[in-house]
Tab-separated table of N, CA, C and O in Angstrom:
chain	number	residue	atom	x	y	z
L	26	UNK	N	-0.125	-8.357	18.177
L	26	UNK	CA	1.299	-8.666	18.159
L	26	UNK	C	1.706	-9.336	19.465
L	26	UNK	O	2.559	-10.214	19.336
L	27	UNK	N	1.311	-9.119	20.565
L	27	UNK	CA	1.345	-9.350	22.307
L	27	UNK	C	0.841	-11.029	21.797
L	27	UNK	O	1.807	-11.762	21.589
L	28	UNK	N	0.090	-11.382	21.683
L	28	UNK	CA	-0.932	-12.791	21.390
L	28	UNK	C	0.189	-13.597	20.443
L	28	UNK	O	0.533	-14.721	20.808
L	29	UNK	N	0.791	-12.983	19.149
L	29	UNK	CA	1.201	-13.845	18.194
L	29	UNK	C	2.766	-13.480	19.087
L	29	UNK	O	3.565	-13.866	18.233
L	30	UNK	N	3.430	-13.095	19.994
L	30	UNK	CA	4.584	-13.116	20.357
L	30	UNK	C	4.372	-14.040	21.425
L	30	UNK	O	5.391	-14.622	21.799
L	31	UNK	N	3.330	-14.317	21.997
L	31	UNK	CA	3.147	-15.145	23.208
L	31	UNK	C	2.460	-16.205	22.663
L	31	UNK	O	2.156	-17.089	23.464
L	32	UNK	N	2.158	-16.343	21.603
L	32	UNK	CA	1.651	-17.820	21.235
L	32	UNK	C	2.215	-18.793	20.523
L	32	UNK	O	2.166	-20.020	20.608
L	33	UNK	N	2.779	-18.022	19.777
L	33	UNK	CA	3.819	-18.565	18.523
L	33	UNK	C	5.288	-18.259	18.246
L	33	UNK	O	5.792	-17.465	19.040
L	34	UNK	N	6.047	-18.715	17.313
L	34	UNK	CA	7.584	-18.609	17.664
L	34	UNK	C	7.380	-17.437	16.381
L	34	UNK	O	8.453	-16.873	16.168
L	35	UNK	N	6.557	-17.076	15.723
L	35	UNK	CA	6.232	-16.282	14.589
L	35	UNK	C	7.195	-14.854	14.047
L	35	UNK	O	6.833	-13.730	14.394
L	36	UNK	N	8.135	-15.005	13.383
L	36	UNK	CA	9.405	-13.729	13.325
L	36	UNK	C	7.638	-12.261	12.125
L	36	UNK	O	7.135	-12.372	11.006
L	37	UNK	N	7.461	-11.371	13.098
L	37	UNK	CA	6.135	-10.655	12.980
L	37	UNK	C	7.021	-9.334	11.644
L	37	UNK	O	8.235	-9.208	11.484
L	38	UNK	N	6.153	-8.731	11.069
L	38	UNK	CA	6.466	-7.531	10.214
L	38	UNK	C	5.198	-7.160	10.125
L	38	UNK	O	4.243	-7.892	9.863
L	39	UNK	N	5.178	-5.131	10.514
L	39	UNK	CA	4.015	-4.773	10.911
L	39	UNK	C	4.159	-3.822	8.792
L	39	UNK	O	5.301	-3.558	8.417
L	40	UNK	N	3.114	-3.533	7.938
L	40	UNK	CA	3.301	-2.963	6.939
L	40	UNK	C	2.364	-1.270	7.462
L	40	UNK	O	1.539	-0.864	8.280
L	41	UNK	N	3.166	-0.818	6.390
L	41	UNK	CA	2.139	0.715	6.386
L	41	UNK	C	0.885	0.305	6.108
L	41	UNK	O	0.637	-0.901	6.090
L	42	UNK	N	-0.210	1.370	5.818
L	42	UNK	CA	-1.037	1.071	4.847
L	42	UNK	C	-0.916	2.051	3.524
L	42	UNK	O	-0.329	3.133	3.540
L	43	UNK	N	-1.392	1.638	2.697
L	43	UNK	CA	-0.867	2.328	1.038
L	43	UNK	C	-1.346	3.618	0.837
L	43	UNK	O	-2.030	4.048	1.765
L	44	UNK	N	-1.176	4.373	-0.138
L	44	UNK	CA	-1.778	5.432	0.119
L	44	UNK	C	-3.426	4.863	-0.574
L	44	UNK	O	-3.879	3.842	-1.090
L	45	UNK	N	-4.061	6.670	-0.076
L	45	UNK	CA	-5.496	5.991	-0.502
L	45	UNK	C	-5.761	7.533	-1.896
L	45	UNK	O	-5.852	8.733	-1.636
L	46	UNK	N	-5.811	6.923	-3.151
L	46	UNK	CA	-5.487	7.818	-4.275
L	46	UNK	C	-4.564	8.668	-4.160
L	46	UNK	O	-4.026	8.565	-3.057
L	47	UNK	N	-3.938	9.822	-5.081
L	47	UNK	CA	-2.302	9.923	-5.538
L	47	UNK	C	-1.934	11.350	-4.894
L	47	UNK	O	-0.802	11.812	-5.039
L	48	UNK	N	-3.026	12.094	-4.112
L	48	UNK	CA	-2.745	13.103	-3.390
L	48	UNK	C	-2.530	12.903	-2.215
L	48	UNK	O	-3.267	12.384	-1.376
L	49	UNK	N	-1.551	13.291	-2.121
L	49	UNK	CA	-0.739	12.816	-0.705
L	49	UNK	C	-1.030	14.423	0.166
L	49	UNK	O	-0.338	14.618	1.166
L	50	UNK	N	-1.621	15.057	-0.077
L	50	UNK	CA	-1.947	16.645	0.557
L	50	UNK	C	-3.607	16.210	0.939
L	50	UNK	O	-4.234	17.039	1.598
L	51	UNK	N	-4.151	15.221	0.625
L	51	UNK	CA	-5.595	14.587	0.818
L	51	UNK	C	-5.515	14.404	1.952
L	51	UNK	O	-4.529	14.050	2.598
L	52	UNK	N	-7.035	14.735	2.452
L	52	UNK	CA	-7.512	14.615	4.036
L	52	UNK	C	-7.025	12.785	4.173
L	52	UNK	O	-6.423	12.228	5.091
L	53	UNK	N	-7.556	12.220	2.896
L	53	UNK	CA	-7.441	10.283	3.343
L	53	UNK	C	-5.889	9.963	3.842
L	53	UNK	O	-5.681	9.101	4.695
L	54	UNK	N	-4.940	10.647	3.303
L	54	UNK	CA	-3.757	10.806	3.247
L	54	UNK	C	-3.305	10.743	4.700
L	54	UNK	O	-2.913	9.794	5.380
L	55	UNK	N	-3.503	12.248	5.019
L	55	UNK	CA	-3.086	12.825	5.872
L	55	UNK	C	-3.776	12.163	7.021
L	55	UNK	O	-3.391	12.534	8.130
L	56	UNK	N	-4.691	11.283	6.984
L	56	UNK	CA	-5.269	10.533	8.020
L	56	UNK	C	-4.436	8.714	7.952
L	56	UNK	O	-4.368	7.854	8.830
L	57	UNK	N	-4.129	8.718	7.087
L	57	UNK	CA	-2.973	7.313	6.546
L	57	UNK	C	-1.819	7.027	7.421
L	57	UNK	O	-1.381	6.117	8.124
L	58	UNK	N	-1.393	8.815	6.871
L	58	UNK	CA	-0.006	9.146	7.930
L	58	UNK	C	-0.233	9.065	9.352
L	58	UNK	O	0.700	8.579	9.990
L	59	UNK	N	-1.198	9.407	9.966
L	59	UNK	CA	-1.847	9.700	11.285
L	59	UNK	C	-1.584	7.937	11.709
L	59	UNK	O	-0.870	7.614	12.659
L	60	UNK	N	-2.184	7.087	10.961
L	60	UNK	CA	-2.521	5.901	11.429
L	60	UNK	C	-1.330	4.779	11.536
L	60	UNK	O	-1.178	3.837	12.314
L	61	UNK	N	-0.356	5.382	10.168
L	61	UNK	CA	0.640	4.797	10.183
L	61	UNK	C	1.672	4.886	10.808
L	61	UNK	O	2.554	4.062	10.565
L	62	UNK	N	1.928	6.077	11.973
L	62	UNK	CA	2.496	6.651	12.679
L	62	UNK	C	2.344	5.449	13.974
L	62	UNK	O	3.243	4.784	14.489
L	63	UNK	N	0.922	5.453	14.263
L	63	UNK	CA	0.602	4.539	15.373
L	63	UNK	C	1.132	3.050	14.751
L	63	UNK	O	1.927	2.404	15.434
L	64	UNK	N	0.787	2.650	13.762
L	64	UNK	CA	1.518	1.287	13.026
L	64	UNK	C	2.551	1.059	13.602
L	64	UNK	O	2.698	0.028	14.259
L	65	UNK	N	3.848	2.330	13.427
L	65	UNK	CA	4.961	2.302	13.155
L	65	UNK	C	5.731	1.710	14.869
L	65	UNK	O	6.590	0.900	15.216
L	66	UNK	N	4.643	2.856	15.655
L	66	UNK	CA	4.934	2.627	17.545
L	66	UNK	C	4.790	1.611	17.957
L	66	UNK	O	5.619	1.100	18.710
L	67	UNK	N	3.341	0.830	17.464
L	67	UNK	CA	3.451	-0.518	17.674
L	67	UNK	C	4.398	-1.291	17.409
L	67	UNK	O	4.972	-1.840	18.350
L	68	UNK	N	4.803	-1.534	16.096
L	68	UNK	CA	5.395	-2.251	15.400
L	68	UNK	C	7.198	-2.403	16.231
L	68	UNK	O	7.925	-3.335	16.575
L	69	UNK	N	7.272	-0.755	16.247
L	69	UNK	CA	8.756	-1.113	17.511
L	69	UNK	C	8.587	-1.160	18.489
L	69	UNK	O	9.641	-1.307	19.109
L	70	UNK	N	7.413	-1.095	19.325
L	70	UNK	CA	7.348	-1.561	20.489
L	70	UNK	C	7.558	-2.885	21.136
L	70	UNK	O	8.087	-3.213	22.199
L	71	UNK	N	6.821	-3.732	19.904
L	71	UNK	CA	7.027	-5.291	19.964
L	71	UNK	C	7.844	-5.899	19.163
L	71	UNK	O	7.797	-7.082	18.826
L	72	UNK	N	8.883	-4.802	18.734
L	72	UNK	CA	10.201	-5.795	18.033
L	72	UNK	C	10.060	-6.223	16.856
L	72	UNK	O	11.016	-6.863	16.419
L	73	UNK	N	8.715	-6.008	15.837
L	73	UNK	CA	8.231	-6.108	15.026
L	73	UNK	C	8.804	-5.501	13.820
L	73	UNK	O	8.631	-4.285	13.910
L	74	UNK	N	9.458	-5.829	12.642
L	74	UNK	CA	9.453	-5.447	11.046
L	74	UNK	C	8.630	-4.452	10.532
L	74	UNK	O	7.557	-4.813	10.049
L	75	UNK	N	8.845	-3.567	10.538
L	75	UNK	CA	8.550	-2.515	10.039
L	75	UNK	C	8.320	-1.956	8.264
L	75	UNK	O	9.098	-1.073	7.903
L	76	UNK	N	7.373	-2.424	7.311
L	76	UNK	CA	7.601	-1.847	5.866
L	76	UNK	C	6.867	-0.387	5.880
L	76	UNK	O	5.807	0.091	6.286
L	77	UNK	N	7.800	-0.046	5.344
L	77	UNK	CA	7.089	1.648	5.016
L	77	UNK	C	6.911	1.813	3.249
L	77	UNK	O	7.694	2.265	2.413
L	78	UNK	N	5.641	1.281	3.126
L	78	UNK	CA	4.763	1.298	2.372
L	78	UNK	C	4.136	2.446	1.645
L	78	UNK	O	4.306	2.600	0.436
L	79	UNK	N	3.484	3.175	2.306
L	79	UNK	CA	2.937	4.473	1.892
L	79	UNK	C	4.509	5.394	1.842
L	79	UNK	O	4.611	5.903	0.725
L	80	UNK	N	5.693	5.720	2.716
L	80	UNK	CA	6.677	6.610	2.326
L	80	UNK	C	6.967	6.101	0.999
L	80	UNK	O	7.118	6.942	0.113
L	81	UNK	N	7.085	4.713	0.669
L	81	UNK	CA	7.894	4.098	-0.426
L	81	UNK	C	7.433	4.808	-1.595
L	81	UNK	O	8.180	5.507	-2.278
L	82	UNK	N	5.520	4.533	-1.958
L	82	UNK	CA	4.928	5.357	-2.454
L	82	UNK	C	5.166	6.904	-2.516
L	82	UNK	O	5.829	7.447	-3.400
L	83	UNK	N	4.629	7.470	-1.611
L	83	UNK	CA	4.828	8.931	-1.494
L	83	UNK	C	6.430	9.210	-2.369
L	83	UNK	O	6.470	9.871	-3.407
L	84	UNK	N	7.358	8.741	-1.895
L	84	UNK	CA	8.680	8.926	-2.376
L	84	UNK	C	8.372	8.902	-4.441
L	84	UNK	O	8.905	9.755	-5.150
L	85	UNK	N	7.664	8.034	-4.896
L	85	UNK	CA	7.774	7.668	-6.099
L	85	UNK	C	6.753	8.951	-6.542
L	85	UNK	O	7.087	9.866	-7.294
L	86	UNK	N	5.601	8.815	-5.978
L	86	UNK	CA	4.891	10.180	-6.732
L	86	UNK	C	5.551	11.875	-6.396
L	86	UNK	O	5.560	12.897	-7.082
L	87	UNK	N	5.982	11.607	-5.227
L	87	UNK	CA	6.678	12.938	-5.308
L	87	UNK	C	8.085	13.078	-6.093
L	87	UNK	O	8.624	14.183	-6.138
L	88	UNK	N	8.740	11.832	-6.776
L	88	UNK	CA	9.906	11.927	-7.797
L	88	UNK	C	8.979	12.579	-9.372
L	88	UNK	O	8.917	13.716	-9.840
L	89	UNK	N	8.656	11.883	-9.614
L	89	UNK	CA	7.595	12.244	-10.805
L	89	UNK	C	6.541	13.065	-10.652
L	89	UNK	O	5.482	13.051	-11.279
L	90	UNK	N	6.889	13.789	-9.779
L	90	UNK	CA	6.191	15.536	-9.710
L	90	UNK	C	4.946	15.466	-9.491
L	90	UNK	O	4.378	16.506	-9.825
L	91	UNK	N	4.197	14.597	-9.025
L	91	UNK	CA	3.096	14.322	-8.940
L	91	UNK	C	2.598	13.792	-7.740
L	91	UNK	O	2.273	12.610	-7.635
L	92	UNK	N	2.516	14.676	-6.757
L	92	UNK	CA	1.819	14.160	-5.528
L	92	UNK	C	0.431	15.007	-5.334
L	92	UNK	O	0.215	15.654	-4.309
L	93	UNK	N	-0.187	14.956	-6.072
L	93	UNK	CA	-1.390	15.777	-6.219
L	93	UNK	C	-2.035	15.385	-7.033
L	93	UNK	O	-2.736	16.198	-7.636
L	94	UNK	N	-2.082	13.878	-7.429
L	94	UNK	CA	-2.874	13.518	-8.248
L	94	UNK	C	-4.317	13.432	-7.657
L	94	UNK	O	-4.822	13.946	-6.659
L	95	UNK	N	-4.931	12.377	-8.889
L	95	UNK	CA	-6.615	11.745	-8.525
L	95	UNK	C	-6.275	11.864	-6.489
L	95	UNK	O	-5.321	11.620	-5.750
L	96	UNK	N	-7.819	12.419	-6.305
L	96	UNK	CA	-7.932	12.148	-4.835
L	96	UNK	C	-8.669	10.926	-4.597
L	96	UNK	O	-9.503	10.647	-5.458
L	97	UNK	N	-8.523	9.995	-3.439
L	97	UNK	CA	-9.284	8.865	-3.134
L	97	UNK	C	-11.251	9.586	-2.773
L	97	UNK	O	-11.324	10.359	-1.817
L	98	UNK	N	-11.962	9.424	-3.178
L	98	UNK	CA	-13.249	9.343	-2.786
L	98	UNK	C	-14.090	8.120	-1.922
L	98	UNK	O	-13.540	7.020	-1.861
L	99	UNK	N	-14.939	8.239	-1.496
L	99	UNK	CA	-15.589	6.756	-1.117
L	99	UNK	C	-16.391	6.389	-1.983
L	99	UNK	O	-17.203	5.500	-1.727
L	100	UNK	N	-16.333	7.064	-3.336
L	100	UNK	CA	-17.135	6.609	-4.249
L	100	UNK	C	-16.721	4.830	-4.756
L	100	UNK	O	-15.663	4.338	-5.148
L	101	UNK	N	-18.122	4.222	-4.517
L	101	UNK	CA	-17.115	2.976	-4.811
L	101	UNK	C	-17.579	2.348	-6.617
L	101	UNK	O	-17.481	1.210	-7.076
L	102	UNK	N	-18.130	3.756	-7.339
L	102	UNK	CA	-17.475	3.585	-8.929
L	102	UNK	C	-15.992	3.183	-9.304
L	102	UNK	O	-15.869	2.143	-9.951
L	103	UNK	N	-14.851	3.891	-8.969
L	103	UNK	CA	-13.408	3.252	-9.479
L	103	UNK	C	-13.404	1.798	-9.001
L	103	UNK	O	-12.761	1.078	-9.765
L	104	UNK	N	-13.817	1.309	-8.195
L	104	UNK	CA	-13.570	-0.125	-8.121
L	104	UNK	C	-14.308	-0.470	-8.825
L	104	UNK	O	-13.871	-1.070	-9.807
L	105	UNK	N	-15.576	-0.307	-8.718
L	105	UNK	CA	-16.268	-1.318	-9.638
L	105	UNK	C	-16.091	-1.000	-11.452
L	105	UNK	O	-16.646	-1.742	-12.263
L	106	UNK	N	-15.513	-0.183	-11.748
L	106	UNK	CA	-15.471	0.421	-13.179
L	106	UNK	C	-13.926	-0.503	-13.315
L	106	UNK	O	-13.600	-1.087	-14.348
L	107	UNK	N	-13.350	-0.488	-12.437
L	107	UNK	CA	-11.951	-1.627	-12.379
L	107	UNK	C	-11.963	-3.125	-12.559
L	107	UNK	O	-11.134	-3.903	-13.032
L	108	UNK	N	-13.098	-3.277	-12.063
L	108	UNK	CA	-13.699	-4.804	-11.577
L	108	UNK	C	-14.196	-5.018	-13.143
L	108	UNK	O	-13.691	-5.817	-13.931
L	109	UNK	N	-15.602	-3.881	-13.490
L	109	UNK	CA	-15.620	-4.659	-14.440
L	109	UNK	C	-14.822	-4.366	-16.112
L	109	UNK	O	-15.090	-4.983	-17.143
L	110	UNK	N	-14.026	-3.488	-15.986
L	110	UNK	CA	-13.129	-3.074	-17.525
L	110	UNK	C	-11.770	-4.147	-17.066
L	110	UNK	O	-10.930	-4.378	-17.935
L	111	UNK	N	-11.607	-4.785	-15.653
L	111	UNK	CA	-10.963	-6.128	-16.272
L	111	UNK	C	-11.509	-7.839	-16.407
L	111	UNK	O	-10.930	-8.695	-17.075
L	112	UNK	N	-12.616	-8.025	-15.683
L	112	UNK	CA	-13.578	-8.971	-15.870
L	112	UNK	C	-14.237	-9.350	-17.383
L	112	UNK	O	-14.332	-10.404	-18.013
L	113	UNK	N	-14.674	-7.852	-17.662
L	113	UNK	CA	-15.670	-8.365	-19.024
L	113	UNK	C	-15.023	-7.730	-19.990
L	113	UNK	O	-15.514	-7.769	-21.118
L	114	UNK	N	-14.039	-7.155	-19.811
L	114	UNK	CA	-13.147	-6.465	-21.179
L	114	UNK	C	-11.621	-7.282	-21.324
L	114	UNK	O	-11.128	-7.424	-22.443
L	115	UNK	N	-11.185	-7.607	-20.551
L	115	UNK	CA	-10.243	-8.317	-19.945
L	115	UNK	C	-8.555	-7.303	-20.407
L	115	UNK	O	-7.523	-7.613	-21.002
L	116	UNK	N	-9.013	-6.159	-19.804
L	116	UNK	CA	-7.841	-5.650	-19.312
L	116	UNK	C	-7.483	-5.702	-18.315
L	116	UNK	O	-8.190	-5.741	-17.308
L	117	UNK	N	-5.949	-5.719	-18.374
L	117	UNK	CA	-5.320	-5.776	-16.909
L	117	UNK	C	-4.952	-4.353	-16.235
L	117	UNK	O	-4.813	-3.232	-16.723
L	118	UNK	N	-4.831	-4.936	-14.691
L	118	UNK	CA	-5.194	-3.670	-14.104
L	118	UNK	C	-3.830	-2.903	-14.062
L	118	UNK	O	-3.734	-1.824	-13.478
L	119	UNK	N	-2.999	-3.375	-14.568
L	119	UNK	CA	-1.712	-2.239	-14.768
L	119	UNK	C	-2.814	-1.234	-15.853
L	119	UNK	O	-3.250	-0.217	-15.314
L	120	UNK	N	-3.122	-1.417	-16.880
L	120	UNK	CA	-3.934	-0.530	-18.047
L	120	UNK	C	-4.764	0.181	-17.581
L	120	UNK	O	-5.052	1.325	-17.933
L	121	UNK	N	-5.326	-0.611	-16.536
L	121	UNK	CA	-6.425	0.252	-15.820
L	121	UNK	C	-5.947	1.202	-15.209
L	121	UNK	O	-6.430	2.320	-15.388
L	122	UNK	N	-4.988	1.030	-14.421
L	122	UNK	CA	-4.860	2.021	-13.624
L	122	UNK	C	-4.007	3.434	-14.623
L	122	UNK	O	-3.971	4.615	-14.278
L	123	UNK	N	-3.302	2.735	-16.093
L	123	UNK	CA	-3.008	3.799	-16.570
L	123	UNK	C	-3.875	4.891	-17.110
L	123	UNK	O	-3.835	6.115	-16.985
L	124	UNK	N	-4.826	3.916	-17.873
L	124	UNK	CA	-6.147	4.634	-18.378
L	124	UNK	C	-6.863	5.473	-17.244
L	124	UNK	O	-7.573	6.369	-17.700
L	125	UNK	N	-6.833	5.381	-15.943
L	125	UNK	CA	-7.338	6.210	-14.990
L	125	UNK	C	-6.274	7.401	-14.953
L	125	UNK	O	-6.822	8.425	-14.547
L	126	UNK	N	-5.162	7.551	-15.197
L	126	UNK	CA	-4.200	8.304	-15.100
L	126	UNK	C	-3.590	8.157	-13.295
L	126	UNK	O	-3.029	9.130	-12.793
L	127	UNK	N	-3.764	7.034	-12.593
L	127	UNK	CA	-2.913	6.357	-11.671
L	127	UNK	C	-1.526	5.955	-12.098
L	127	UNK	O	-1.215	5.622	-13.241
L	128	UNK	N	-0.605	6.033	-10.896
L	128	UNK	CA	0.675	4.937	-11.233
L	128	UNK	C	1.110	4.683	-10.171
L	128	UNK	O	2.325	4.602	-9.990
L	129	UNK	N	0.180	4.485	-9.165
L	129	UNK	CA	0.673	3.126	-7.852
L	129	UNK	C	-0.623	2.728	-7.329
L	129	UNK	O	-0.711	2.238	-6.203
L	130	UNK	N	-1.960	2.966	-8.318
L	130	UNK	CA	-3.184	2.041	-7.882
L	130	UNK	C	-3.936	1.858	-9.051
L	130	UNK	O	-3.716	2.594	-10.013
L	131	UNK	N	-4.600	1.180	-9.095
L	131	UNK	CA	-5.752	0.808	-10.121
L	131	UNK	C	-7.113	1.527	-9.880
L	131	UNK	O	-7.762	1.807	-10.888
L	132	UNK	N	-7.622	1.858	-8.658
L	132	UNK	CA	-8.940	2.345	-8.605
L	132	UNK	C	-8.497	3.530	-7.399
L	132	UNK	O	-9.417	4.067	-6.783
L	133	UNK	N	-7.648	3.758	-7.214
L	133	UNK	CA	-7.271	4.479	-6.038
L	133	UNK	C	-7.518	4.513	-4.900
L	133	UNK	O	-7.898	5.473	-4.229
L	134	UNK	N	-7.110	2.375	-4.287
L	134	UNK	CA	-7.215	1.821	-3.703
L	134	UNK	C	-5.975	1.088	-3.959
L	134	UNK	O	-4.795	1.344	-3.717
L	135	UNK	N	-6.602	0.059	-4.542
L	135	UNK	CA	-5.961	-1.288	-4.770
L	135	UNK	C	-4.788	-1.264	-5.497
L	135	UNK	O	-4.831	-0.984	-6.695
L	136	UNK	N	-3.664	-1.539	-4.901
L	136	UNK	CA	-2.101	-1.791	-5.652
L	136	UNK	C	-1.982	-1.884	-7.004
L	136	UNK	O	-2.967	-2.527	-7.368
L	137	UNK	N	-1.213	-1.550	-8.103
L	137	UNK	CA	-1.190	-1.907	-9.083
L	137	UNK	C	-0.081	-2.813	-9.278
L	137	UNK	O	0.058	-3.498	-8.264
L	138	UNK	N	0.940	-3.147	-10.360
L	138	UNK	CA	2.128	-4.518	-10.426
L	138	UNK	C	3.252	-3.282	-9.446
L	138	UNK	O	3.977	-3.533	-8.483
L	139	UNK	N	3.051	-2.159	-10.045
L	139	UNK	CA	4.137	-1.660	-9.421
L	139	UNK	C	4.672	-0.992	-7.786
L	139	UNK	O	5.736	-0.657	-7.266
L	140	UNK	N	3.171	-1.054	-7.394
L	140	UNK	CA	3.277	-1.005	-5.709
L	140	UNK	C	3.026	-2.417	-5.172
L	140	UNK	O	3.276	-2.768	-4.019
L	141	UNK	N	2.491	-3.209	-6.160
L	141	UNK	CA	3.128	-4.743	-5.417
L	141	UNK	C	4.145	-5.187	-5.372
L	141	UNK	O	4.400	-6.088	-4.572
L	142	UNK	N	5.395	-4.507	-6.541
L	142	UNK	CA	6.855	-4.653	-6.774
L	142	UNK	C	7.151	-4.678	-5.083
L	142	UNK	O	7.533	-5.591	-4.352
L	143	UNK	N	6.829	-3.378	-4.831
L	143	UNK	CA	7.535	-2.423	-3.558
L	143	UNK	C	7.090	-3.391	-2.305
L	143	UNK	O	7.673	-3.306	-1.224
L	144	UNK	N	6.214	-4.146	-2.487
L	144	UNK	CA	5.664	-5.006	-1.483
L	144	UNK	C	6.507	-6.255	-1.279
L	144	UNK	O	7.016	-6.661	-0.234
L	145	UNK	N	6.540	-6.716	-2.359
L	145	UNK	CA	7.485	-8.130	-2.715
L	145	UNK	C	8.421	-7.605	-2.301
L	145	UNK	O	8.623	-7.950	-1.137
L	146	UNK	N	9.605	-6.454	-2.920
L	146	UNK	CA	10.841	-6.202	-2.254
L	146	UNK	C	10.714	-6.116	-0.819
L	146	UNK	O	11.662	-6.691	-0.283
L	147	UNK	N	9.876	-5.600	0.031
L	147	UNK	CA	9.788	-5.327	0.734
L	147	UNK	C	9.614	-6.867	2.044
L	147	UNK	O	9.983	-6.878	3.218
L	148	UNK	N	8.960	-7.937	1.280
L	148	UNK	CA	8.633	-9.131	2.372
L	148	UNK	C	10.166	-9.671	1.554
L	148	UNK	O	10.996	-10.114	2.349
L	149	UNK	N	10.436	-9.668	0.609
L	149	UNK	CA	11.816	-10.263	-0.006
L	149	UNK	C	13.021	-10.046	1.128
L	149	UNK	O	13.805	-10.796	1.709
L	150	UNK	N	12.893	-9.385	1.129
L	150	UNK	CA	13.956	-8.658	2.224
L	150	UNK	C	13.785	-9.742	3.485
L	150	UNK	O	14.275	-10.837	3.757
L	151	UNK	N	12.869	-8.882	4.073
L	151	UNK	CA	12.706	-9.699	5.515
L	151	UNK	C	12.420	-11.409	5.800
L	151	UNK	O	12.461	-11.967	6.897
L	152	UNK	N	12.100	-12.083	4.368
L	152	UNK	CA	12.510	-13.131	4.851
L	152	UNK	C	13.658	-13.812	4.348
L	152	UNK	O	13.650	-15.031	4.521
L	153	UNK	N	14.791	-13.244	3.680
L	153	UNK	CA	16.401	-13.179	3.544
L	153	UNK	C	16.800	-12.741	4.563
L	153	UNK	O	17.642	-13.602	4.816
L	154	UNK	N	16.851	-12.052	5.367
L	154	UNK	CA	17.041	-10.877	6.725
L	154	UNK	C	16.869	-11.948	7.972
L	154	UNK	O	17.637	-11.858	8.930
L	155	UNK	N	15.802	-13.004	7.937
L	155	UNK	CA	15.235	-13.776	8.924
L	155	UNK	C	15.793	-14.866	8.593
L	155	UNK	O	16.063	-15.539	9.588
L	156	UNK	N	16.191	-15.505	7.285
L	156	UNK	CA	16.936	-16.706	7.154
L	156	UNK	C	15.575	-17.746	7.274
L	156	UNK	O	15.519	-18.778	7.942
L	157	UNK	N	14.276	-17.034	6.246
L	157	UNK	CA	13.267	-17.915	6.024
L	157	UNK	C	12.902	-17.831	4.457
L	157	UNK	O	11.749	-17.966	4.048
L	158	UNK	N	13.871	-17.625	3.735
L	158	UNK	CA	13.781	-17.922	2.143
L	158	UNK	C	15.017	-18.394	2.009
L	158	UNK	O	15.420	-18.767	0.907
């Protein structure tokens, strides 16, 4: 942020990172929050845009009673079982992620339409806010 404030005229926005699968009581979680915390210091330290990404999330699974879903693993089967049930089957990964019983990732990773919603609103904003849309 120091480099792109001193190099460029660049108006900066620092994002959370997402959650990592739907238990938010998960060690991956609770290490998310840890990291996004430091995100957050940076991010106002250097005057930087701030999206809170993972609360946005957290907020939606804990409305729908469900913050204890699927836990993230490093198993990297859900991606590739994602990769290929929409490649060679050609479902989309909203389905996927329903058929996994997800509803803000596809492999319990990767965004689904509806935590990219929260993303779009989220850069929507700030470049209406900045007077660059």
């Amino acid at each position: 942020l120091t480099q792109l404030a001193q190099r460029t005229h660049a108006v900066v926005a620092v994002s959370q990172l997402p959650v990592l699968g739907e238990d938010l009581s998960s060690l991956p979680n609770t290490r998310t929050c840890e990291f996004n915390e430091v995100l957050r210091q940076v991010a106002t330290a250097h005057g930087a845009a701030y999206f809170p990404l993972h609360e946005r999330q957290a907020e939606i699974l804990i409305a729908e009673g469900g913050a204890h879903g699927p836990v993230y693993t490093e198993s990297f089967g859900p991606v590739m079982g994602a990769a290929l049930r929409h490649f060679l089957l050609g479902q989309s990964f909203d389905e996927i992620s329903r058929r996994n019983g997800l509803r803000l990732t596809t492999d319990r990773i990767h965004l689904n339409s509806r935590s990219a919603g929260i993303v779009v609103e989220f850069v929507t904003d700030f470049l209406q806010d900045n007077r660059l849309l």
